PDB file of C-alpha atoms in Angstrom:
ATOM      1  CA  MET T1097     139.470 114.426 131.644  1.00 57.00           C
ATOM      2  CA  SER T1098     136.679 112.389 133.369  1.00 58.00           C
ATOM      3  CA  ASN T1099     135.239 111.358 129.882  1.00 67.00           C
ATOM      4  CA  LYS T1100     138.553 110.037 128.618  1.00 79.00           C
ATOM      5  CA  SER T1101     139.088 106.462 127.626  1.00 83.00           C
ATOM      6  CA  PRO T1102     141.776 104.118 129.236  1.00 84.00           C
ATOM      7  CA  ARG T1103     143.653 104.428 125.858  1.00 86.00           C
ATOM      8  CA  PHE T1104     143.931 108.292 126.187  1.00 90.00           C
ATOM      9  CA  TYR T1105     145.738 107.645 129.574  1.00 89.00           C
ATOM     10  CA  THR T1106     148.058 104.991 128.230  1.00 89.00           C
ATOM     11  CA  LEU T1107     149.247 107.613 125.609  1.00 92.00           C
ATOM     12  CA  ILE T1108     149.961 110.036 128.298  1.00 92.00           C
ATOM     13  CA  SER T1109     151.943 107.183 130.019  1.00 90.00           C
ATOM     14  CA  ILE T1110     153.874 106.382 126.719  1.00 91.00           C
ATOM     15  CA  ALA T1111     154.663 110.230 126.298  1.00 92.00           C
ATOM     16  CA  ALA T1112     155.973 110.451 129.831  1.00 90.00           C
ATOM     17  CA  ALA T1113     158.135 107.256 129.439  1.00 88.00           C
ATOM     18  CA  LEU T1114     159.865 108.693 126.373  1.00 91.00           C
ATOM     19  CA  ILE T1115     160.615 111.965 128.026  1.00 91.00           C
ATOM     20  CA  THR T1116     161.844 110.426 131.227  1.00 87.00           C
ATOM     21  CA  ILE T1117     164.012 107.918 129.296  1.00 87.00           C
ATOM     22  CA  ALA T1118     165.786 111.029 127.425  1.00 87.00           C
ATOM     23  CA  LEU T1119     166.327 112.906 130.921  1.00 86.00           C
ATOM     24  CA  LYS T1120     167.604 109.819 132.779  1.00 80.00           C
ATOM     25  CA  ALA T1121     169.841 108.557 130.104  1.00 82.00           C
ATOM     26  CA  GLY T1122     171.511 112.027 129.809  1.00 83.00           C
ATOM     27  CA  ALA T1123     171.747 112.297 133.605  1.00 78.00           C
ATOM     28  CA  TYR T1124     173.640 108.796 133.523  1.00 76.00           C
ATOM     29  CA  PHE T1125     175.935 109.844 130.554  1.00 78.00           C
ATOM     30  CA  LEU T1126     176.839 113.029 132.237  1.00 76.00           C
ATOM     31  CA  THR T1127     177.487 111.542 135.830  1.00 73.00           C
ATOM     32  CA  GLY T1128     178.490 107.805 135.091  1.00 73.00           C
ATOM     33  CA  SER T1129     176.166 106.891 138.094  1.00 68.00           C
ATOM     34  CA  VAL T1130     175.177 103.443 138.010  1.00 64.00           C
ATOM     35  CA  GLY T1131     172.274 104.363 140.254  1.00 63.00           C
ATOM     36  CA  LEU T1132     171.032 106.733 137.477  1.00 68.00           C
ATOM     37  CA  LEU T1133     171.636 103.868 134.925  1.00 71.00           C
ATOM     38  CA  SER T1134     169.373 101.858 137.044  1.00 66.00           C
ATOM     39  CA  ASP T1135     166.699 104.532 137.035  1.00 68.00           C
ATOM     40  CA  ALA T1136     166.980 104.968 133.251  1.00 75.00           C
ATOM     41  CA  ALA T1137     166.541 101.196 132.782  1.00 73.00           C
ATOM     42  CA  GLU T1138     163.275 101.231 134.743  1.00 70.00           C
ATOM     43  CA  SER T1139     162.065 104.060 132.543  1.00 76.00           C
ATOM     44  CA  CYS T1140     162.739 101.825 129.559  1.00 79.00           C
ATOM     45  CA  VAL T1141     160.701  99.174 131.201  1.00 76.00           C
ATOM     46  CA  ASN T1142     157.939 101.752 131.726  1.00 78.00           C
ATOM     47  CA  LEU T1143     157.914 102.609 128.036  1.00 84.00           C
ATOM     48  CA  VAL T1144     157.493  98.936 127.097  1.00 80.00           C
ATOM     49  CA  ALA T1145     154.928  98.460 129.609  1.00 80.00           C
ATOM     50  CA  ALA T1146     153.029 101.614 128.447  1.00 85.00           C
ATOM     51  CA  LEU T1147     152.899 100.139 124.837  1.00 87.00           C
ATOM     52  CA  VAL T1148     151.608  96.773 126.025  1.00 84.00           C
ATOM     53  CA  ALA T1149     149.023  98.643 128.226  1.00 84.00           C
ATOM     54  CA  PHE T1150     147.882 100.497 125.056  1.00 88.00           C
ATOM     55  CA  TRP T1151     147.331  97.303 123.264  1.00 87.00           C
ATOM     56  CA  ALA T1152     145.584  95.744 126.247  1.00 83.00           C
ATOM     57  CA  VAL T1153     143.094  98.442 126.874  1.00 84.00           C
ATOM     58  CA  SER T1154     142.408  98.559 123.295  1.00 87.00           C
ATOM     59  CA  TYR T1155     141.726  94.874 122.878  1.00 83.00           C
ATOM     60  CA  ALA T1156     139.749  94.929 126.139  1.00 80.00           C
ATOM     61  CA  ALA T1157     137.427  97.574 124.645  1.00 80.00           C
ATOM     62  CA  LYS T1158     136.344  95.213 121.856  1.00 84.00           C
ATOM     63  CA  PRO T1159     132.645  93.995 122.137  1.00 82.00           C
ATOM     64  CA  PRO T1160     131.734  90.607 122.900  1.00 79.00           C
ATOM     65  CA  ASP T1161     131.744  88.089 119.923  1.00 80.00           C
ATOM     66  CA  GLU T1162     130.944  84.613 119.080  1.00 79.00           C
ATOM     67  CA  LYS T1163     134.115  83.210 120.710  1.00 81.00           C
ATOM     68  CA  HIS T1164     134.139  85.663 123.645  1.00 80.00           C
ATOM     69  CA  ALA T1165     130.691  85.901 124.719  1.00 74.00           C
ATOM     70  CA  TYR T1166     131.757  87.671 127.969  1.00 73.00           C
ATOM     71  CA  GLY T1167     134.024  89.970 126.351  1.00 77.00           C
ATOM     72  CA  HIS T1168     137.695  90.643 126.030  1.00 78.00           C
ATOM     73  CA  PHE T1169     138.154  92.352 129.493  1.00 75.00           C
ATOM     74  CA  LYS T1170     140.720  89.926 130.620  1.00 76.00           C
ATOM     75  CA  ALA T1171     143.115  91.291 128.154  1.00 77.00           C
ATOM     76  CA  GLU T1172     144.192  93.822 130.738  1.00 76.00           C
ATOM     77  CA  TYR T1173     145.836  90.995 132.782  1.00 76.00           C
ATOM     78  CA  PHE T1174     148.255  90.240 130.025  1.00 76.00           C
ATOM     79  CA  SER T1175     149.447  93.872 130.375  1.00 73.00           C
ATOM     80  CA  SER T1176     150.046  93.676 134.210  1.00 74.00           C
ATOM     81  CA  GLY T1177     151.547  90.360 133.710  1.00 80.00           C
ATOM     82  CA  VAL T1178     153.952  91.611 131.137  1.00 77.00           C
ATOM     83  CA  GLU T1179     154.809  94.659 133.163  1.00 71.00           C
ATOM     84  CA  GLY T1180     155.589  92.539 136.200  1.00 76.00           C
ATOM     85  CA  ALA T1181     157.935  90.329 134.282  1.00 80.00           C
ATOM     86  CA  LEU T1182     159.677  93.367 132.794  1.00 74.00           C
ATOM     87  CA  ILE T1183     160.216  94.785 136.156  1.00 73.00           C
ATOM     88  CA  LEU T1184     161.955  91.598 137.308  1.00 79.00           C
ATOM     89  CA  VAL T1185     164.198  91.655 134.187  1.00 77.00           C
ATOM     90  CA  ALA T1186     165.036  95.351 134.840  1.00 72.00           C
ATOM     91  CA  ALA T1187     165.885  94.376 138.591  1.00 75.00           C
ATOM     92  CA  ILE T1188     168.249  91.693 137.516  1.00 79.00           C
ATOM     93  CA  THR T1189     169.911  94.204 135.029  1.00 74.00           C
ATOM     94  CA  ILE T1190     170.396  96.693 137.622  1.00 72.00           C
ATOM     95  CA  ALA T1191     171.679  94.299 140.039  1.00 77.00           C
ATOM     96  CA  ILE T1192     174.334  93.069 137.553  1.00 77.00           C
ATOM     97  CA  ALA T1193     175.447  96.570 136.789  1.00 70.00           C
ATOM     98  CA  ALA T1194     175.554  97.392 140.568  1.00 70.00           C
ATOM     99  CA  TRP T1195     177.562  94.285 141.311  1.00 76.00           C
ATOM    100  CA  ASN T1196     180.275  95.127 138.631  1.00 69.00           C
ATOM    101  CA  ARG T1197     180.529  98.829 139.974  1.00 67.00           C
ATOM    102  CA  LEU T1198     180.767  97.587 143.532  1.00 68.00           C
ATOM    103  CA  PHE T1199     184.149  96.060 142.809  1.00 69.00           C
ATOM    104  CA  HIS T1200     185.165  98.831 140.346  1.00 65.00           C
ATOM    105  CA  PRO T1201     184.030 102.026 141.881  1.00 61.00           C
ATOM    106  CA  GLN T1202     184.016 105.253 139.693  1.00 59.00           C
ATOM    107  CA  GLU T1203     184.133 108.911 140.420  1.00 59.00           C
ATOM    108  CA  LEU T1204     180.845 110.694 139.539  1.00 54.00           C
ATOM    109  CA  GLU T1205     180.923 113.558 137.277  1.00 53.00           C
ATOM    110  CA  GLN T1206     178.759 116.675 136.806  1.00 55.00           C
ATOM    111  CA  ILE T1207     176.455 115.607 139.512  1.00 62.00           C
ATOM    112  CA  GLY T1208     174.542 118.909 139.689  1.00 69.00           C
ATOM    113  CA  ILE T1209     173.234 118.507 136.158  1.00 73.00           C
ATOM    114  CA  GLY T1210     172.537 114.858 136.771  1.00 71.00           C
ATOM    115  CA  LEU T1211     170.554 115.796 139.899  1.00 74.00           C
ATOM    116  CA  GLY T1212     168.572 118.228 137.988  1.00 80.00           C
ATOM    117  CA  LEU T1213     167.537 115.931 135.152  1.00 79.00           C
ATOM    118  CA  SER T1214     166.590 113.284 137.701  1.00 77.00           C
ATOM    119  CA  ILE T1215     164.447 115.423 139.690  1.00 84.00           C
ATOM    120  CA  ILE T1216     162.576 116.708 136.630  1.00 87.00           C
ATOM    121  CA  ALA T1217     162.014 113.165 135.318  1.00 85.00           C
ATOM    122  CA  SER T1218     160.847 112.287 138.779  1.00 84.00           C
ATOM    123  CA  ILE T1219     158.370 114.981 138.802  1.00 90.00           C
ATOM    124  CA  ILE T1220     156.767 114.038 135.516  1.00 91.00           C
ATOM    125  CA  ASN T1221     156.692 110.356 136.673  1.00 88.00           C
ATOM    126  CA  GLY T1222     154.793 111.420 139.852  1.00 90.00           C
ATOM    127  CA  VAL T1223     152.259 113.653 138.219  1.00 93.00           C
ATOM    128  CA  VAL T1224     151.429 111.015 135.645  1.00 92.00           C
ATOM    129  CA  ALA T1225     151.309 108.207 138.225  1.00 90.00           C
ATOM    130  CA  VAL T1226     148.672 110.184 140.149  1.00 91.00           C
ATOM    131  CA  VAL T1227     146.509 110.876 137.039  1.00 92.00           C
ATOM    132  CA  LEU T1228     146.669 107.168 136.232  1.00 91.00           C
ATOM    133  CA  LEU T1229     145.836 105.918 139.590  1.00 89.00           C
ATOM    134  CA  ARG T1230     142.783 108.122 139.734  1.00 89.00           C
ATOM    135  CA  ALA T1231     141.777 107.321 136.281  1.00 88.00           C
ATOM    136  CA  GLY T1232     142.356 103.484 136.940  1.00 85.00           C
ATOM    137  CA  LYS T1233     140.207 103.715 140.102  1.00 82.00           C
ATOM    138  CA  ARG T1234     137.424 105.506 138.247  1.00 84.00           C
ATOM    139  CA  LEU T1235     137.524 103.248 135.196  1.00 82.00           C
ATOM    140  CA  ARG T1236     138.176  99.996 137.250  1.00 76.00           C
ATOM    141  CA  SER T1237     141.278  99.387 134.747  1.00 80.00           C
ATOM    142  CA  ILE T1238     143.852  97.127 136.545  1.00 75.00           C
ATOM    143  CA  THR T1239     146.230  98.160 133.531  1.00 80.00           C
ATOM    144  CA  LEU T1240     146.014 101.822 134.488  1.00 85.00           C
ATOM    145  CA  LYS T1241     146.523 101.000 138.215  1.00 81.00           C
ATOM    146  CA  ALA T1242     149.341  98.884 137.634  1.00 77.00           C
ATOM    147  CA  ASP T1243     150.988 101.390 135.348  1.00 80.00           C
ATOM    148  CA  ALA T1244     150.441 104.049 138.206  1.00 84.00           C
ATOM    149  CA  HIS T1245     151.984 101.822 140.860  1.00 77.00           C
ATOM    150  CA  HIS T1246     154.915 101.123 138.751  1.00 74.00           C
ATOM    151  CA  LEU T1247     155.557 104.751 137.999  1.00 82.00           C
ATOM    152  CA  LEU T1248     155.066 105.534 141.654  1.00 80.00           C
ATOM    153  CA  THR T1249     157.883 102.877 142.485  1.00 74.00           C
ATOM    154  CA  ASP T1250     159.986 104.640 139.693  1.00 75.00           C
ATOM    155  CA  VAL T1251     159.496 107.817 141.623  1.00 81.00           C
ATOM    156  CA  TRP T1252     160.766 106.316 144.869  1.00 74.00           C
ATOM    157  CA  THR T1253     163.641 104.679 142.927  1.00 71.00           C
ATOM    158  CA  SER T1254     164.810 108.141 141.743  1.00 74.00           C
ATOM    159  CA  VAL T1255     164.620 109.478 145.190  1.00 76.00           C
ATOM    160  CA  GLY T1256     166.943 106.774 146.402  1.00 71.00           C
ATOM    161  CA  VAL T1257     169.375 107.650 143.440  1.00 70.00           C
ATOM    162  CA  VAL T1258     169.235 111.326 144.226  1.00 75.00           C
ATOM    163  CA  ILE T1259     170.103 110.592 147.784  1.00 75.00           C
ATOM    164  CA  ALA T1260     173.073 108.617 146.488  1.00 70.00           C
ATOM    165  CA  LEU T1261     174.228 111.406 144.217  1.00 68.00           C
ATOM    166  CA  ILE T1262     174.237 113.958 147.196  1.00 77.00           C
ATOM    167  CA  ALA T1263     175.702 111.401 149.743  1.00 74.00           C
ATOM    168  CA  VAL T1264     178.599 110.263 147.449  1.00 70.00           C
ATOM    169  CA  PRO T1265     180.545 113.604 147.163  1.00 69.00           C
ATOM    170  CA  LEU T1266     179.777 114.401 150.834  1.00 74.00           C
ATOM    171  CA  THR T1267     181.122 111.316 152.214  1.00 73.00           C
ATOM    172  CA  GLY T1268     183.571 110.464 149.579  1.00 72.00           C
ATOM    173  CA  TRP T1269     182.183 106.746 149.558  1.00 73.00           C
ATOM    174  CA  LEU T1270     181.856 105.840 145.974  1.00 70.00           C
ATOM    175  CA  ILE T1271     180.449 102.435 147.209  1.00 71.00           C
ATOM    176  CA  LEU T1272     177.274 104.168 148.070  1.00 69.00           C
ATOM    177  CA  ASP T1273     176.306 104.376 144.306  1.00 69.00           C
ATOM    178  CA  PRO T1274     176.199 100.583 143.641  1.00 73.00           C
ATOM    179  CA  LEU T1275     174.699 100.014 147.113  1.00 77.00           C
ATOM    180  CA  ILE T1276     171.772 102.363 146.426  1.00 74.00           C
ATOM    181  CA  ALA T1277     171.288 100.449 143.027  1.00 72.00           C
ATOM    182  CA  PHE T1278     171.033  97.303 144.955  1.00 77.00           C
ATOM    183  CA  VAL T1279     168.217  98.638 147.102  1.00 76.00           C
ATOM    184  CA  VAL T1280     166.553  99.868 143.997  1.00 73.00           C
ATOM    185  CA  ALA T1281     166.686  96.510 142.495  1.00 76.00           C
ATOM    186  CA  ILE T1282     165.105  94.916 145.500  1.00 79.00           C
ATOM    187  CA  ASN T1283     162.416  97.399 145.587  1.00 74.00           C
ATOM    188  CA  ILE T1284     161.724  97.015 141.934  1.00 74.00           C
ATOM    189  CA  VAL T1285     161.594  92.988 142.613  1.00 81.00           C
ATOM    190  CA  TRP T1286     158.897  93.623 145.224  1.00 78.00           C
ATOM    191  CA  ALA T1287     156.778  95.866 142.983  1.00 72.00           C
ATOM    192  CA  GLY T1288     156.950  93.250 140.019  1.00 77.00           C
ATOM    193  CA  VAL T1289     156.003  90.195 142.503  1.00 82.00           C
ATOM    194  CA  LYS T1290     153.018  92.363 143.610  1.00 76.00           C
ATOM    195  CA  LEU T1291     151.850  92.828 140.026  1.00 74.00           C
ATOM    196  CA  LEU T1292     152.240  89.224 139.060  1.00 81.00           C
ATOM    197  CA  ARG T1293     150.278  87.992 142.110  1.00 78.00           C
ATOM    198  CA  GLU T1294     147.342  90.371 141.065  1.00 73.00           C
ATOM    199  CA  THR T1295     147.681  89.355 137.607  1.00 76.00           C
ATOM    200  CA  GLY T1296     147.410  85.634 138.579  1.00 77.00           C
ATOM    201  CA  GLY T1297     144.397  86.415 140.673  1.00 72.00           C
ATOM    202  CA  GLY T1298     142.631  87.998 137.691  1.00 70.00           C
ATOM    203  CA  PHE T1299     143.483  84.933 135.485  1.00 72.00           C
ATOM    204  CA  LEU T1300     142.078  82.498 138.226  1.00 72.00           C
ATOM    205  CA  ASP T1301     138.575  84.474 138.630  1.00 73.00           C
ATOM    206  CA  THR T1302     139.201  85.999 141.795  1.00 79.00           C
ATOM    207  CA  GLY T1303     136.075  87.183 143.503  1.00 83.00           C
ATOM    208  CA  ILE T1304     135.022  90.847 143.826  1.00 84.00           C
ATOM    209  CA  PRO T1305     136.339  92.814 146.880  1.00 85.00           C
ATOM    210  CA  LYS T1306     134.684  91.968 150.205  1.00 89.00           C
ATOM    211  CA  GLU T1307     133.333  95.472 150.553  1.00 90.00           C
ATOM    212  CA  GLU T1308     131.701  95.227 147.300  1.00 90.00           C
ATOM    213  CA  GLN T1309     130.206  91.783 148.355  1.00 92.00           C
ATOM    214  CA  LYS T1310     128.722  93.311 151.268  1.00 93.00           C
ATOM    215  CA  ILE T1311     126.938  95.815 149.098  1.00 94.00           C
ATOM    216  CA  ILE T1312     125.304  93.030 147.293  1.00 94.00           C
ATOM    217  CA  ARG T1313     124.393  91.161 150.571  1.00 93.00           C
ATOM    218  CA  ASN T1314     122.686  94.413 152.032  1.00 94.00           C
ATOM    219  CA  ILE T1315     120.639  94.707 148.763  1.00 94.00           C
ATOM    220  CA  LEU T1316     119.500  91.149 149.100  1.00 93.00           C
ATOM    221  CA  ASN T1317     118.888  91.585 152.764  1.00 92.00           C
ATOM    222  CA  THR T1318     116.082  94.064 152.129  1.00 91.00           C
ATOM    223  CA  TYR T1319     114.090  91.330 150.701  1.00 90.00           C
ATOM    224  CA  ASP T1320     114.120  89.060 153.922  1.00 82.00           C
ATOM    225  CA  ASN T1321     110.660  90.172 155.095  1.00 79.00           C
ATOM    226  CA  GLN T1322     108.833  89.350 151.730  1.00 81.00           C
ATOM    227  CA  ASN T1323     109.369  85.501 151.969  1.00 81.00           C
ATOM    228  CA  ILE T1324     112.248  85.717 149.313  1.00 91.00           C
ATOM    229  CA  GLN T1325     115.554  83.873 149.831  1.00 91.00           C
ATOM    230  CA  PHE T1326     118.815  83.770 147.989  1.00 93.00           C
ATOM    231  CA  HIS T1327     121.661  81.213 147.658  1.00 91.00           C
ATOM    232  CA  ALA T1328     124.599  80.211 145.419  1.00 89.00           C
ATOM    233  CA  LEU T1329     126.005  83.757 145.329  1.00 92.00           C
ATOM    234  CA  ARG T1330     129.104  83.862 143.269  1.00 92.00           C
ATOM    235  CA  THR T1331     131.399  86.663 141.909  1.00 92.00           C
ATOM    236  CA  ARG T1332     134.379  87.232 139.826  1.00 87.00           C
ATOM    237  CA  VAL T1333     136.373  90.170 138.305  1.00 82.00           C
ATOM    238  CA  ALA T1334     137.452  90.345 134.800  1.00 77.00           C
ATOM    239  CA  GLY T1335     139.522  93.409 134.007  1.00 72.00           C
ATOM    240  CA  ALA T1336     137.043  96.550 134.592  1.00 71.00           C
ATOM    241  CA  ARG T1337     133.879  94.152 134.828  1.00 80.00           C
ATOM    242  CA  ARG T1338     132.303  92.237 137.709  1.00 87.00           C
ATOM    243  CA  PHE T1339     130.164  89.233 137.119  1.00 90.00           C
ATOM    244  CA  VAL T1340     127.856  88.272 139.867  1.00 94.00           C
ATOM    245  CA  SER T1341     125.189  85.312 139.799  1.00 93.00           C
ATOM    246  CA  PHE T1342     122.908  83.938 142.506  1.00 94.00           C
ATOM    247  CA  HIS T1343     119.619  82.087 142.753  1.00 94.00           C
ATOM    248  CA  VAL T1344     116.449  83.718 143.617  1.00 94.00           C
ATOM    249  CA  LEU T1345     113.826  81.666 145.726  1.00 94.00           C
ATOM    250  CA  VAL T1346     110.189  82.711 145.804  1.00 93.00           C
ATOM    251  CA  PRO T1347     106.902  81.307 146.600  1.00 92.00           C
ATOM    252  CA  GLY T1348     105.918  78.492 144.221  1.00 90.00           C
ATOM    253  CA  GLU T1349     102.327  79.957 143.481  1.00 91.00           C
ATOM    254  CA  TRP T1350     104.007  83.256 141.925  1.00 93.00           C
ATOM    255  CA  THR T1351     103.571  83.742 138.279  1.00 94.00           C
ATOM    256  CA  VAL T1352     106.645  83.566 135.902  1.00 92.00           C
ATOM    257  CA  LYS T1353     105.766  87.377 135.173  1.00 95.00           C
ATOM    258  CA  ARG T1354     106.091  88.335 138.921  1.00 94.00           C
ATOM    259  CA  GLY T1355     109.334  86.487 139.522  1.00 93.00           C
ATOM    260  CA  HIS T1356     111.038  87.824 136.435  1.00 95.00           C
ATOM    261  CA  ALA T1357     109.805  91.442 137.508  1.00 95.00           C
ATOM    262  CA  LEU T1358     111.454  90.751 140.924  1.00 95.00           C
ATOM    263  CA  CYS T1359     114.896  89.375 139.267  1.00 95.00           C
ATOM    264  CA  GLU T1360     114.901  92.488 136.994  1.00 95.00           C
ATOM    265  CA  GLU T1361     114.497  94.961 139.948  1.00 95.00           C
ATOM    266  CA  ILE T1362     117.209  93.154 141.992  1.00 95.00           C
ATOM    267  CA  GLU T1363     119.588  93.060 139.221  1.00 95.00           C
ATOM    268  CA  LEU T1364     119.066  96.733 138.356  1.00 95.00           C
ATOM    269  CA  THR T1365     119.534  97.677 142.028  1.00 95.00           C
ATOM    270  CA  ILE T1366     122.922  95.994 142.173  1.00 95.00           C
ATOM    271  CA  ILE T1367     124.036  97.530 138.812  1.00 94.00           C
ATOM    272  CA  ASN T1368     123.185 100.830 139.777  1.00 93.00           C
ATOM    273  CA  ALA T1369     124.950 100.447 143.266  1.00 92.00           C
ATOM    274  CA  LEU T1370     127.952  98.784 141.367  1.00 91.00           C
ATOM    275  CA  PRO T1371     128.356 100.174 137.665  1.00 87.00           C
ATOM    276  CA  GLY T1372     130.095  97.734 135.256  1.00 83.00           C
ATOM    277  CA  THR T1373     128.616  94.679 136.779  1.00 90.00           C
ATOM    278  CA  TYR T1374     126.833  91.910 135.010  1.00 91.00           C
ATOM    279  CA  VAL T1375     124.225  90.099 137.076  1.00 94.00           C
ATOM    280  CA  PHE T1376     122.800  86.810 136.518  1.00 94.00           C
ATOM    281  CA  THR T1377     119.762  85.297 138.417  1.00 95.00           C
ATOM    282  CA  HIS T1378     118.293  81.975 138.469  1.00 93.00           C
ATOM    283  CA  LEU T1379     114.392  81.702 139.696  1.00 93.00           C
ATOM    284  CA  GLU T1380     113.418  78.876 141.860  1.00 92.00           C
ATOM    285  CA  PRO T1381     110.401  77.838 143.973  1.00 93.00           C
ATOM    286  CA  VAL T1382     111.313  78.086 147.693  1.00 89.00           C
ATOM    287  CA  GLU T1383     109.132  75.001 148.580  1.00 88.00           C
ATOM    288  CA  ASP T1384     110.916  72.615 146.185  1.00 85.00           C
ATOM    289  CA  PRO T1385     113.650  70.447 147.876  1.00 84.00           C
ATOM    290  CA  THR T1386     115.726  70.541 144.514  1.00 82.00           C
ATOM    291  CA  SER T1387     115.921  74.160 144.805  1.00 80.00           C
ATOM    292  CA  TRP T1388     118.257  73.693 147.885  1.00 80.00           C
ATOM    293  CA  ASN T1389     120.344  70.924 146.318  1.00 79.00           C
ATOM    294  CA  ASP T1390     121.885  72.975 143.508  1.00 74.00           C
ATOM    295  CA  GLN T1391     123.878  75.397 145.468  1.00 72.00           C
ATOM    296  CA  ASN T1392     127.400  73.447 144.670  1.00 73.00           C
ATOM    297  CA  LEU T1393     129.397  74.573 141.545  1.00 69.00           C
ATOM    298  CA  ASP T1394     129.524  70.858 140.595  1.00 68.00           C
ATOM    299  CA  ARG T1395     126.228  69.189 140.582  1.00 65.00           C
ATOM    300  CA  THR T1396     125.609  65.211 140.711  1.00 60.00           C
ATOM    301  CA  VAL T1397     123.143  63.498 138.475  1.00 54.00           C
ATOM    302  CA  GLY T1398     119.580  63.758 140.043  1.00 54.00           C
ATOM    303  CA  ASN T1399     120.397  67.047 141.948  1.00 51.00           C
TER     304      ASN T1399
END
């Protein structure tokens, strides 16, 4: 499936969400476990998030146009932001249900069948999460990676619920069911906060990871012995795309053609090392003082 688009993987996520909702809802109605209710609620969030993800990756794939000259890649951040918000809503819903059950304990029924359904749903989520995570890393899609991490959180949530379903009949402590649900809610909140932080970073034009910046600097360093210098290196990430810009300082006697050929060579080297990168270069004469006065993002008049 290495040649599949992000949309294909979001469709897998939608299908998995529908199946797990049916399994977990059935497990809840059979057992009456508020823990399983919390698990089913999170699967509903998974479905909404998967639908939003499908829209986001579809919109992000649109080519640049007159109003969006840099493309539509940031649409993916809307998906991760919506998913983060929905996770927090699910956590609040779970906490409210657990609070009521804490003061009104209820015997659990048909635990065996409920366990079986929950485990099957967890296996489905686990497999789909691994598939989405690998695809997200390969395609550099924050939407797929966010969906994968959410599904993995759902798996751990289910593990906690299963533990509660086993522990309640063994100990006779009905309070364990709502307590586990509270733990689940806290875990979901943490996942939601992390997603929202990553989304905020994307909207604020966070730079590319340090290890990728190091790759760029290593490429530029190979030109040190040719009397070529670089400065004003800036990077940012927009969904699956990287944007890199810097100034190239060369001897003033070079022809425009020679300088242009050098910039092309450097740009292609970076693009080959980091596929999905847009590189912008600005050629300057190394001897000119004004070439060294334009490194700041905001330039004053005369600089």
